[in-house]
Amino acid sequence: MPSKIIPRQAYGRYPALINLANDPIIAHRAPNAHDKWEKGQLWDDEDTNQVWMLTSYAAGVPVWTELDNNYLGIMWTNYVGAGPLTLAVNTGYTFTNASPVTVTLPVGPVIGSQIYLNDSNAAAAGAGLIVNAGAGQTIVYGAGATGVGGHADMLNLLQQTDSMWLIYTAANTWTIFTANGLVTLV
């Protein structure tokens, strides 16, 4: 009879993106082909602060995929400029702009790549974000989609903070998974 796995830890937003049935392995090295565990096992090299997950087995050999250098999966940066910005995958951005900032989604990410956008000054007159699709890409939100190379606008909003979570869900397609604020697709 199969045993029931009861998650002990959860990582990510609610509901959790990753539920773990066992604790991460903490070691002084990276995992290798001899480290065979259950799929989903996390491995933390405490010397380099790199995190891996056992994602599959190929011909009986474990495939360890490096996640990034923290358990949250997203590196955060504060952008204080006013000029255009090309975004990086698996990064969260906080903007404190008093005028609209134009950002462009990256080209060539892998499916599952994420970007978080947070405009801390959205209530200011003229603040907000214009999110351009990368070359040949579209942005999808609910039942709507931009044309190829279109954009999603979060402009002149009335909330204190507006945010957008985008996930690369298919070839040349960024999906707005959630948005706190009014989004207009163009």
CSV table of C-alpha atoms in Angstrom, one decimal, residues 49-131:
chain,number,residue,atom,x,y,z
A,49,ASN,CA,24.1,29.4,-1.5
A,50,GLN,CA,23.0,27.7,-4.7
A,51,VAL,CA,19.7,25.7,-4.7
A,52,TRP,CA,18.9,22.7,-6.9
A,53,MET,CA,15.8,20.6,-7.4
A,54,LEU,CA,15.7,17.0,-8.6
A,55,THR,CA,13.4,17.5,-11.6
A,56,SER,CA,13.7,14.1,-13.5
A,57,TYR,CA,15.7,11.0,-14.2
A,58,ALA,CA,17.3,10.5,-17.7
A,59,ALA,CA,18.3,6.9,-18.3
A,60,GLY,CA,18.4,6.3,-14.5
A,61,VAL,CA,20.6,9.4,-13.9
A,62,PRO,CA,19.2,12.2,-11.8
A,63,VAL,CA,18.7,15.6,-13.4
A,64,TRP,CA,19.3,18.3,-10.8
A,65,THR,CA,18.1,21.8,-12.0
A,66,GLU,CA,19.6,24.9,-10.4
A,67,LEU,CA,16.8,27.2,-9.2
A,68,ASP,CA,18.7,30.3,-8.1
A,69,ASN,CA,20.5,31.6,-5.1
A,70,ASN,CA,17.5,31.8,-2.8
A,71,TYR,CA,14.5,29.8,-1.8
A,72,LEU,CA,12.0,32.4,-3.0
A,73,GLY,CA,12.9,31.8,-6.7
A,74,ILE,CA,12.9,35.5,-7.5
A,75,MET,CA,15.7,38.1,-7.2
A,76,TRP,CA,14.4,41.6,-6.4
A,77,THR,CA,15.7,45.0,-7.6
A,78,ASN,CA,14.5,48.6,-7.2
A,79,TYR,CA,14.5,50.6,-10.4
A,80,VAL,CA,14.7,54.3,-9.8
A,81,GLY,CA,15.3,55.4,-13.4
A,82,ALA,CA,12.8,57.0,-15.7
A,83,GLY,CA,14.1,55.6,-19.0
A,84,PRO,CA,13.1,52.3,-20.7
A,85,LEU,CA,14.2,49.0,-19.1
A,86,THR,CA,14.6,45.5,-20.6
A,87,LEU,CA,13.5,43.1,-17.9
A,88,ALA,CA,15.3,39.9,-16.9
A,89,VAL,CA,13.5,36.6,-16.2
A,90,ASN,CA,12.9,35.4,-12.6
A,91,THR,CA,13.3,38.9,-11.3
A,92,GLY,CA,11.0,41.2,-9.3
A,93,TYR,CA,11.1,44.9,-9.9
A,94,THR,CA,9.9,47.7,-7.6
A,95,PHE,CA,9.4,51.1,-9.3
A,96,THR,CA,9.1,54.4,-7.5
A,97,ASN,CA,8.6,56.5,-10.6
A,98,ALA,CA,6.6,59.7,-10.8
A,99,SER,CA,6.1,59.3,-14.6
A,100,PRO,CA,5.3,56.3,-16.7
A,101,VAL,CA,8.2,53.8,-17.2
A,102,THR,CA,8.3,51.6,-20.3
A,103,VAL,CA,9.6,48.1,-19.7
A,104,THR,CA,10.2,45.4,-22.3
A,105,LEU,CA,9.8,41.7,-21.7
A,106,PRO,CA,12.8,39.5,-22.4
A,107,VAL,CA,13.0,37.4,-25.6
A,108,GLY,CA,13.8,33.7,-25.4
A,109,PRO,CA,12.9,32.7,-21.9
A,110,VAL,CA,12.1,29.1,-21.0
A,111,ILE,CA,8.5,28.2,-20.1
A,112,GLY,CA,7.8,28.8,-16.5
A,113,SER,CA,10.0,32.0,-16.3
A,114,GLN,CA,8.5,34.7,-14.2
A,115,ILE,CA,8.6,38.4,-13.7
A,116,TYR,CA,7.0,40.5,-10.9
A,117,LEU,CA,6.4,44.2,-11.3
A,118,ASN,CA,5.4,46.5,-8.4
A,119,ASP,CA,4.8,50.2,-8.8
A,120,SER,CA,5.0,51.7,-5.3
A,121,ASN,CA,4.1,55.1,-6.6
A,122,ALA,CA,1.1,54.2,-8.7
A,123,ALA,CA,-1.2,56.8,-7.0
A,124,ALA,CA,1.0,59.7,-8.2
A,125,ALA,CA,-0.4,61.6,-11.2
A,126,GLY,CA,1.2,60.2,-14.3
A,127,ALA,CA,2.9,57.2,-12.7
A,128,GLY,CA,2.5,53.7,-13.9
A,129,LEU,CA,4.0,51.1,-16.2
A,130,ILE,CA,3.9,50.3,-19.9
A,131,VAL,CA,4.8,46.7,-20.4
